Coordinates of C-alpha atoms and ligand atoms in Angstrom, one line a residue:
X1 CA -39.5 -30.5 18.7
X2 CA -36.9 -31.5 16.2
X3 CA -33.5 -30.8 18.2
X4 CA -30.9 -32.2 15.5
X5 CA -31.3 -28.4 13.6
X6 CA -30.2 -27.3 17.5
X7 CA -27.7 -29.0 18.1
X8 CA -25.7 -28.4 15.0
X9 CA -26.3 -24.6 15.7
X10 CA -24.6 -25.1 19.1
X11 CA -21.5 -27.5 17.4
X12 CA -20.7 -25.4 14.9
X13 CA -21.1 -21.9 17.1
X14 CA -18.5 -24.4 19.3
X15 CA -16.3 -24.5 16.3
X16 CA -16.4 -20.4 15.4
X17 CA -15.7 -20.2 19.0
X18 CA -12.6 -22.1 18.8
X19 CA -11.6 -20.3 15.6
X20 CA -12.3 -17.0 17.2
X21 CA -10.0 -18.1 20.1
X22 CA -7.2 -19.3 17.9
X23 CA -7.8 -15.9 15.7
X24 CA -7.4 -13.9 18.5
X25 CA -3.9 -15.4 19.6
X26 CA -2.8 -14.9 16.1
X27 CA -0.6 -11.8 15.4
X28 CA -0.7 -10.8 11.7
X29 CA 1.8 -8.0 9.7
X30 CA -1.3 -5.5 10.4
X31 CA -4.6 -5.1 12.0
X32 CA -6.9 -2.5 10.5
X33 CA -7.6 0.8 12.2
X34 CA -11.8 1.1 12.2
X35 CA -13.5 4.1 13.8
X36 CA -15.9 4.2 16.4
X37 CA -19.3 2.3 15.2
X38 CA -21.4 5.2 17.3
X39 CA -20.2 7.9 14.9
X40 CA -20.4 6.0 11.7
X41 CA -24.6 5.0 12.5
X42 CA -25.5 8.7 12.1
X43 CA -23.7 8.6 8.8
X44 CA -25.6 5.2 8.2
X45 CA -28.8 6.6 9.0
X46 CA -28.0 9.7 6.7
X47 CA -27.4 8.0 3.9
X48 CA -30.8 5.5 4.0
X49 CA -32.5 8.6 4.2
X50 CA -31.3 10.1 1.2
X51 CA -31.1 6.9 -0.9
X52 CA -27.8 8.6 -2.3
X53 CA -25.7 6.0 -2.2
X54 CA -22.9 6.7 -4.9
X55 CA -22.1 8.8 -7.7
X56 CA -19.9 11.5 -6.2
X57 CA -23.1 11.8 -3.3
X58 CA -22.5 14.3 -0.8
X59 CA -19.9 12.6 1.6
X60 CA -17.9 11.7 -1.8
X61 CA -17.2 15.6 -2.3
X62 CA -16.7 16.0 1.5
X63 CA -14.0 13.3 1.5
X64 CA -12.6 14.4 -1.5
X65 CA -11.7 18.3 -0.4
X66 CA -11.4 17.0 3.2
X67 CA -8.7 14.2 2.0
X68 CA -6.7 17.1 -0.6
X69 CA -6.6 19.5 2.3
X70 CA -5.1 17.2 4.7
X71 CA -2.8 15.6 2.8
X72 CA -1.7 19.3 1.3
X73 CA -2.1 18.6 -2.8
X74 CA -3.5 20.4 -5.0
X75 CA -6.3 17.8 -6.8
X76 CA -7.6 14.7 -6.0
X77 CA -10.1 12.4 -7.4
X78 CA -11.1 9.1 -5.1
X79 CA -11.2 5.4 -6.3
X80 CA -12.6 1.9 -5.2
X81 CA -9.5 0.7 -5.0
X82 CA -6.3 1.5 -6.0
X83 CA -5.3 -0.8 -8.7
X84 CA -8.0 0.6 -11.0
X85 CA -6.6 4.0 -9.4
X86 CA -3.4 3.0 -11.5
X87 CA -5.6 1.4 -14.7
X88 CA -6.9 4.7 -15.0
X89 CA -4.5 7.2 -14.5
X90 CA -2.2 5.4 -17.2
X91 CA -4.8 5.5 -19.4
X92 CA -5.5 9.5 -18.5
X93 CA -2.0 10.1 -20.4
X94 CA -2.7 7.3 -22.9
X95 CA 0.4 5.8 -21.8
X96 CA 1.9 2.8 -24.8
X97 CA 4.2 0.9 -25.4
X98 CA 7.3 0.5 -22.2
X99 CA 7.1 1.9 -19.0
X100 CA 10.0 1.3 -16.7
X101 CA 9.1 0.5 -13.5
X102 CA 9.8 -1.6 -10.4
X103 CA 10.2 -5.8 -9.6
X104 CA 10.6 -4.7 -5.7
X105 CA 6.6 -3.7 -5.3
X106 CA 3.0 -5.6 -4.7
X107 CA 2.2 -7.3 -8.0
X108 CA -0.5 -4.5 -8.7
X109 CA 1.8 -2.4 -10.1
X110 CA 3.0 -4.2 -13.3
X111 CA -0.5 -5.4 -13.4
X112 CA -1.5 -2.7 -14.1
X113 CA 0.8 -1.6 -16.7
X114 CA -0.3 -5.6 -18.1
X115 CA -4.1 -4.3 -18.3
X116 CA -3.4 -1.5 -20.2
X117 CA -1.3 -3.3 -22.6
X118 CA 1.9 -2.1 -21.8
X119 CA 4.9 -3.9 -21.5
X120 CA 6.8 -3.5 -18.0
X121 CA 10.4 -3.0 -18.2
X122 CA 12.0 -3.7 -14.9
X123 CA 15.2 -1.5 -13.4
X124 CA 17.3 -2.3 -10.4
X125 CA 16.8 -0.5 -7.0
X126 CA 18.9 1.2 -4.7
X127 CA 20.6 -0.9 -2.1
X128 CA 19.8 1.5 0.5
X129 CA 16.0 3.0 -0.1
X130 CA 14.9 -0.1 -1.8
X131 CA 13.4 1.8 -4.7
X132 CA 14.1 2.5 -8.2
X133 CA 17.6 3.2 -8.5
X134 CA 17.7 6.2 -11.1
X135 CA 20.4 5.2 -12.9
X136 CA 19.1 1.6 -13.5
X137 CA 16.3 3.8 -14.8
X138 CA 18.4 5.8 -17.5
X139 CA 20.0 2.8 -18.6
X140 CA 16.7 1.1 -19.1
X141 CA 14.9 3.6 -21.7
X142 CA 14.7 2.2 -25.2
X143 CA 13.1 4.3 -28.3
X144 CA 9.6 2.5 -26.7
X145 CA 9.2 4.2 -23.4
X146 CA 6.6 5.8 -22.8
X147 CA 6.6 6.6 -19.0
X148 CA 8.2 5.7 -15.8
X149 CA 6.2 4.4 -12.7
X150 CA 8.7 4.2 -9.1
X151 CA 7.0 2.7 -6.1
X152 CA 7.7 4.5 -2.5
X153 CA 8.2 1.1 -1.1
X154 CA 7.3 1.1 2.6
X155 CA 6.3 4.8 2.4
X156 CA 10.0 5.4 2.1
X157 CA 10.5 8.2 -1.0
X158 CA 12.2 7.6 -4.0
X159 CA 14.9 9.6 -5.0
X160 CA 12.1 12.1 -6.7
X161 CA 14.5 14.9 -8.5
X162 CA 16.7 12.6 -10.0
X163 CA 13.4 10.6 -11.5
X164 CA 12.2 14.0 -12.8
X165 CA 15.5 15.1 -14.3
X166 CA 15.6 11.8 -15.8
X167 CA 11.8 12.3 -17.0
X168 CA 12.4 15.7 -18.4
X169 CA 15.4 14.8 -20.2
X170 CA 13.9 11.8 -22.5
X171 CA 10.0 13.5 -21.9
X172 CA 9.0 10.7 -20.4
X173 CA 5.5 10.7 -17.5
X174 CA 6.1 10.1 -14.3
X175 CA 3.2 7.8 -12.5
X176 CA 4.2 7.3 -8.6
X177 CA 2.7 4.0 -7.4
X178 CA 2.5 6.1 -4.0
X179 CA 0.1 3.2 -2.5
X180 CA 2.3 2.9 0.5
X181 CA 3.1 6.6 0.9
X182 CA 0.0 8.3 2.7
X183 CA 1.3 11.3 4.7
X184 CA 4.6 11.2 3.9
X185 CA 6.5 14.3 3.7
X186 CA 9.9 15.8 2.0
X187 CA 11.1 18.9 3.5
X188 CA 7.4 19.9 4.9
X189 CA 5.6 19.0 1.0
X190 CA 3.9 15.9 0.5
X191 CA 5.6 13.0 -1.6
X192 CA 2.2 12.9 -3.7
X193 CA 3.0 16.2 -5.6
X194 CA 5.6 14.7 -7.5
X195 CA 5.5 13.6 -10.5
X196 CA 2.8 13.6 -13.0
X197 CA 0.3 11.6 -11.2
X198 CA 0.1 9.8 -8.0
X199 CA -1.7 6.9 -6.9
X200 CA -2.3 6.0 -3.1
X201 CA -4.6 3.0 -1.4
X202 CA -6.9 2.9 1.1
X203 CA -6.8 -0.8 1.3
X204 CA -8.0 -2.8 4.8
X205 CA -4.1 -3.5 5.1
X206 CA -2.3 0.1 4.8
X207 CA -2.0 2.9 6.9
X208 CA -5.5 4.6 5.8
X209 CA -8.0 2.7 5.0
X210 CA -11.8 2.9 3.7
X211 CA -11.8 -0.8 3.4
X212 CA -10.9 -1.0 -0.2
X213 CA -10.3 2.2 -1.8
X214 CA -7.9 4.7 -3.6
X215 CA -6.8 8.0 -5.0
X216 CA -5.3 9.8 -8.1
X217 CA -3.6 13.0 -7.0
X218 CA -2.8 15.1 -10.0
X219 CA -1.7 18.7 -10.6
X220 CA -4.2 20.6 -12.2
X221 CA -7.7 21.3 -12.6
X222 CA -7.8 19.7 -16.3
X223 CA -6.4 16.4 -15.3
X224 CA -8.6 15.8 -12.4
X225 CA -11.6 16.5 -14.7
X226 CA -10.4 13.7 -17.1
X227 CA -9.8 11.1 -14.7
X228 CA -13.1 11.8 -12.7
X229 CA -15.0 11.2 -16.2
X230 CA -12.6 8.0 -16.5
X231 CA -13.7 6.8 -13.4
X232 CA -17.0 6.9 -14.2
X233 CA -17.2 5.1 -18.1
X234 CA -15.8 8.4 -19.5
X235 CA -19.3 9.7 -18.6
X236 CA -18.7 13.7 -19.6
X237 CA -22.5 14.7 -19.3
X238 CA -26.0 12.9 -19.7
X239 CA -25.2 11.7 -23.3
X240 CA -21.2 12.5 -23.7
X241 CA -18.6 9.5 -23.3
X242 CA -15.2 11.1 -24.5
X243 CA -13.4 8.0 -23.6
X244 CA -13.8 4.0 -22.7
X245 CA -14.0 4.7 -19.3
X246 CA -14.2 2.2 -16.7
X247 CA -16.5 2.2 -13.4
X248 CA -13.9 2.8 -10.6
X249 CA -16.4 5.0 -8.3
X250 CA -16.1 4.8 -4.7
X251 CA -19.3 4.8 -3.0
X252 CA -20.8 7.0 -0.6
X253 CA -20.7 4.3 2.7
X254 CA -16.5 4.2 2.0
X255 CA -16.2 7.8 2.0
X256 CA -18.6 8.5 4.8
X257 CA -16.2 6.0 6.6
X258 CA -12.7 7.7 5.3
X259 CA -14.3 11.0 7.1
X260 CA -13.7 9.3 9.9
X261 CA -10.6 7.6 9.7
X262 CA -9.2 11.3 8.7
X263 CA -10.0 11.9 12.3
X264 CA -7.9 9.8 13.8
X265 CA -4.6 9.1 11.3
X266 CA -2.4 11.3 13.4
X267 CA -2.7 9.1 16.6
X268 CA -2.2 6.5 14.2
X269 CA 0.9 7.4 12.5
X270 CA 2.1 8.7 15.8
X271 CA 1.6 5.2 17.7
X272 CA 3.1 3.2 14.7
X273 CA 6.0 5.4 14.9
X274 CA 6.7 4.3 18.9
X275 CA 6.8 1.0 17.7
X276 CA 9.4 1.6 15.4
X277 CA 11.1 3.4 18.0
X278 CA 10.6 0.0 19.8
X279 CA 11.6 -2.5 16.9
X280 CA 14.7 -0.2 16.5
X281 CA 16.0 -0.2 20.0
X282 CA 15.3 -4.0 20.8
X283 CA 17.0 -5.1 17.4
X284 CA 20.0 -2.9 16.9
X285 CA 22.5 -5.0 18.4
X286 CA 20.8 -8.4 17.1
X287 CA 24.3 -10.1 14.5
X288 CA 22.4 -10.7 11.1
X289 CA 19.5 -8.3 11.2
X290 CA 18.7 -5.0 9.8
X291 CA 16.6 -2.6 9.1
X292 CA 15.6 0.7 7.6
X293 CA 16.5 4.0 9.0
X294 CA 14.1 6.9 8.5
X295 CA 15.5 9.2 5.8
X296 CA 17.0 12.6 6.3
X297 CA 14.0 15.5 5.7
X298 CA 11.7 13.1 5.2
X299 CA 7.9 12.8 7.6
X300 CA 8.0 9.3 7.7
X301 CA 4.1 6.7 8.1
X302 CA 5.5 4.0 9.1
X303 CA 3.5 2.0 7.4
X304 CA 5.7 -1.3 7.8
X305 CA 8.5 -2.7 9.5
X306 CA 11.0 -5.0 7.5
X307 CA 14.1 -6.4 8.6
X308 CA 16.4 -8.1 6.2
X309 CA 18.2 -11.6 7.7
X310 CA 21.9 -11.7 6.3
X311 CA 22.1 -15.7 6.7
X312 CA 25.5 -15.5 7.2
X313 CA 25.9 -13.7 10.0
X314 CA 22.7 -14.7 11.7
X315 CA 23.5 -18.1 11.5
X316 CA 19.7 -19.2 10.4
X317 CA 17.8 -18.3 6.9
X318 CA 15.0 -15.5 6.4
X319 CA 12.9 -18.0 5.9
X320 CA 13.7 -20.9 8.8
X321 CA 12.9 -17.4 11.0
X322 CA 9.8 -16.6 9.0
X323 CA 8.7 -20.4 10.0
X324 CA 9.7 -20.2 13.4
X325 CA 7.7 -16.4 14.2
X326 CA 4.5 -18.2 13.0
X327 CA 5.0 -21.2 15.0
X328 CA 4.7 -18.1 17.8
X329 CA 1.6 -17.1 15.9
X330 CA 3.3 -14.0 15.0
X331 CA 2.4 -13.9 11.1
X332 CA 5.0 -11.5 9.2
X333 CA 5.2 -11.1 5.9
X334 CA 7.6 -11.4 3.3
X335 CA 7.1 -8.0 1.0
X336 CA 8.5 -8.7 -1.3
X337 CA 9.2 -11.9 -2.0
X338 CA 9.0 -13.3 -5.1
X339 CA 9.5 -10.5 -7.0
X340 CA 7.0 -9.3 -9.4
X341 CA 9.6 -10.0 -12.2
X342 CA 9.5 -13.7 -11.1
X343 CA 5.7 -14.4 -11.2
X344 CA 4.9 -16.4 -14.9
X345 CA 3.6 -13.3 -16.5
X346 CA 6.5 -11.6 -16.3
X347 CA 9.5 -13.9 -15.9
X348 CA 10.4 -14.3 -19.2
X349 CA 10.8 -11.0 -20.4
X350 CA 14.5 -9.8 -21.1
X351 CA 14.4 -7.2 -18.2
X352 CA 13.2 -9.6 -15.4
X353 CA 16.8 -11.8 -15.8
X354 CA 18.2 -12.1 -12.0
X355 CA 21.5 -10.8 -13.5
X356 CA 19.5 -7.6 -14.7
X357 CA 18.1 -7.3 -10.8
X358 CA 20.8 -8.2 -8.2
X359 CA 19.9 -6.1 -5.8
X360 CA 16.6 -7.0 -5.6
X361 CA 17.2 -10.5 -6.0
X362 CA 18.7 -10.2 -2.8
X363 CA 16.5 -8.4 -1.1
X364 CA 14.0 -10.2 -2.0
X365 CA 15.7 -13.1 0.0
X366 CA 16.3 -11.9 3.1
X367 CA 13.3 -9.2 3.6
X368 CA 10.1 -9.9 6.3
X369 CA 8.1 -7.5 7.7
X370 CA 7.3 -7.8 11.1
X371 CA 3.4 -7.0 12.2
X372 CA 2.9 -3.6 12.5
X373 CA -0.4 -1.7 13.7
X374 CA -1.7 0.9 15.9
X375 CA -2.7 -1.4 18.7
X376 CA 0.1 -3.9 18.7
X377 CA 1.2 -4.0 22.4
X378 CA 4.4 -3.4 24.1
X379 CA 4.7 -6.8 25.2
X380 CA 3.9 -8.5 22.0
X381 CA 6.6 -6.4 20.3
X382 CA 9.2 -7.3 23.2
X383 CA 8.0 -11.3 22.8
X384 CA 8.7 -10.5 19.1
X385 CA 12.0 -9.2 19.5
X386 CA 13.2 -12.0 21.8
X387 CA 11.9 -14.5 19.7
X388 CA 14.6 -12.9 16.7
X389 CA 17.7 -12.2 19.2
X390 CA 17.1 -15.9 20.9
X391 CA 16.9 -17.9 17.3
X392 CA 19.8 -16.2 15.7
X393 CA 22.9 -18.2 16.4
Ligands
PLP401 C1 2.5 -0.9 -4.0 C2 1.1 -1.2 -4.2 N1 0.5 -0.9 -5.3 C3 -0.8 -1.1 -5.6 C4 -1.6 -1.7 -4.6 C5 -3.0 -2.0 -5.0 O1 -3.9 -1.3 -4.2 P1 -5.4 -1.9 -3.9 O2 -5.2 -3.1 -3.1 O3 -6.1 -0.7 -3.2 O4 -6.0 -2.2 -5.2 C6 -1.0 -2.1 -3.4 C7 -1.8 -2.7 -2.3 O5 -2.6 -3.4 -2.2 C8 0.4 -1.9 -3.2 O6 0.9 -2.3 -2.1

């Protein structure tokens, strides 16, 4: 019997052993929710048996009505992720030219202004939510703007009714890059029914996920319509194609598995918000670190936990403390830092000068987010904590 084949077998399940061991020490900025295998088999085993496996299938439409009921908006039409989520619904209002938008955000938003051929124009934010501020906004509009697209960074909502009156004023679209706000609530209505459109994703790493995925939430009937033809090559009947649609689908597995997840997002939300609680209490009095405060009205997700380092006072940099977490194994993050204005494809455009963006500059400097999931454990958040207080000076 030839044993070499063997042996390597054994060495190298050695080696994913070791990984696995080292992986499991590791703490990183979040840990996907999943839900219980046992209920998702059935699902499985339905699906093989139908051979339905996408093309808004049965447990598309299921997910679909399930997801607009709970999240209390009118329309909403589900993606494989939610950057083509954003490709698409600026190309449902044939959005040209400038859109204003923001540097503080994942790169995916200006990308996706980028694939469409638009030209992001970046404004300021607001010292205090960390979003667009609305008068960098106004100040920002030329004769080329087309539309503007805030972020709710962290979940955290912009200031919506000043970016409306804004909108309304110069008749400009509002699209809310809302990946970051699932479940959030302003005075009992949901974030997502502002604006024109908004788009949310249900990514491995946010708050909902279906492993990748994504939504449009619009306001009527007609717009939904459009976009669901969008998302599937502008397909408008056997033989129509009213558009150049792209293939942005999510398939019937995903959705079977976001039927799920809806099952469980309230324990969720509730358990991430106990460790804010947690964060909160163990940091306040820490010289040099701070962090945000939920927002007056507002049904927070908590979908992440940043603190910003002010050097200064703190007497070490954001990023000597960043280094000195992960030699812990605790692996924040530093959303977001660079700013998408910094990365090559935008840098050089008039808008993205540092003296145009102070405030985000800034931020940008002294942000990280600490980990933040459903079953991060009390102790790990109180190891975390010291870890900040004792390496401050
Ligand atoms: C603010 C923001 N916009 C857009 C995206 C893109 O979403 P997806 O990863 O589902 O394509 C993400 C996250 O990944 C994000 O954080």
């Amino acid at each position: 019997m030839d044993t070499s084949k063997l042996n390597k077998s054994y060495e190298q399940n050695g080696k994913n052993l070791a990984i696995k061991g080292l992986m499991e020490k590791m703490v990183n900025v979040t840990s996907p929710v999943l839900p219980p295998l046992e209920e998702f088999i059935p699902m499985l085993e339905d699906i093989w048996e139908s051979k339905w496996l996408t093309n808004n299938g049965k447990y598309h439409r299921e997910f679909e009505d399930a997801l607009a009921r709970y999240l209390g908006v009118p329309h909403i039409s589900i993606f494989s992720n939610g950057t083509l989520a954003l490709i698409t619904a600026l190309q449902c209002f044939k959005i040209t030219g400038e859109v204003i938008t923001t540097p503080y955000s994942f790169v995916a938003s200006s990308h996706a202004l980028h694939w469409n051929g638009i030209a992001p124009v970046f404004a300021d934010i607001d010292p205090v939510s960390l979003n667009l501020d609305p008068q960098k906004i106004e100040a920002a509009i030329t004769s080329r703007t087309t539309a503007i697209m805030p972020v709710h960074v962290y979940g955290n909502p912009c200031d919506v009714q000043a970016i409306q009156d804004i909108a309304d004023t110069y008749g400009l679209k509002v699209i809310y890059d809302a990946a970051h706000a699932f479940n959030v609530d302003i005075n009992g209505h949901s974030v997502l029914n502002y604006g024109d459109v908004s788009i949310l994703s249900f990514h491995a790493t946010k708050v909902f996920n279906t492993i990748e995925g994504g939504a449009i939430i619009c306001r009527d009937e007609a717009t939904k319509k459009r976009i669901d033809y969008l998302k599937n090559f502008g397909f408008a009947g056997e033989t129509k194609v009213i558009a150049p649609g792209i293939n942005a689908k999510m398939n019937e597995l995903q959705a079977a598995y976001g039927l799920l997840q809806l099952k469980r997002i309230d324990e969720a939300i509730n358990q991430r918000k106990n460790i804010t609680d947690l964060y909160r209490d163990l940091l306040k009095d820490v010289k040099g670190i701070s962090f945000l405060n939920d927002m007056k009205g507002v049904k927070h997700n908590y979908s992440y936990f940043p603190i910003f380092v002010d050097e200064s006072e703190y007497g070490t940099s954001r990023d000597d403390l960043y280094e000195e977490l992960q030699k812990h194994n605790i692996y924040g993050r530093r959303y977001f830092y660079p700013l998408i204005s910094q990365f090559p494809t935008y840098n050089k455009l008039l808008s993205a000068s540092a003296e145009n963006l102070p405030v985000a500059e800034a931020i940008a400097l002294q942000v990280i987010c600490l980990p933040i999931f459903p079953d991060l454990s009390e102790a790990k958040i109180r190891e975390i904590a010291v870890i900040i207080d004792q390496y401050g000076s």
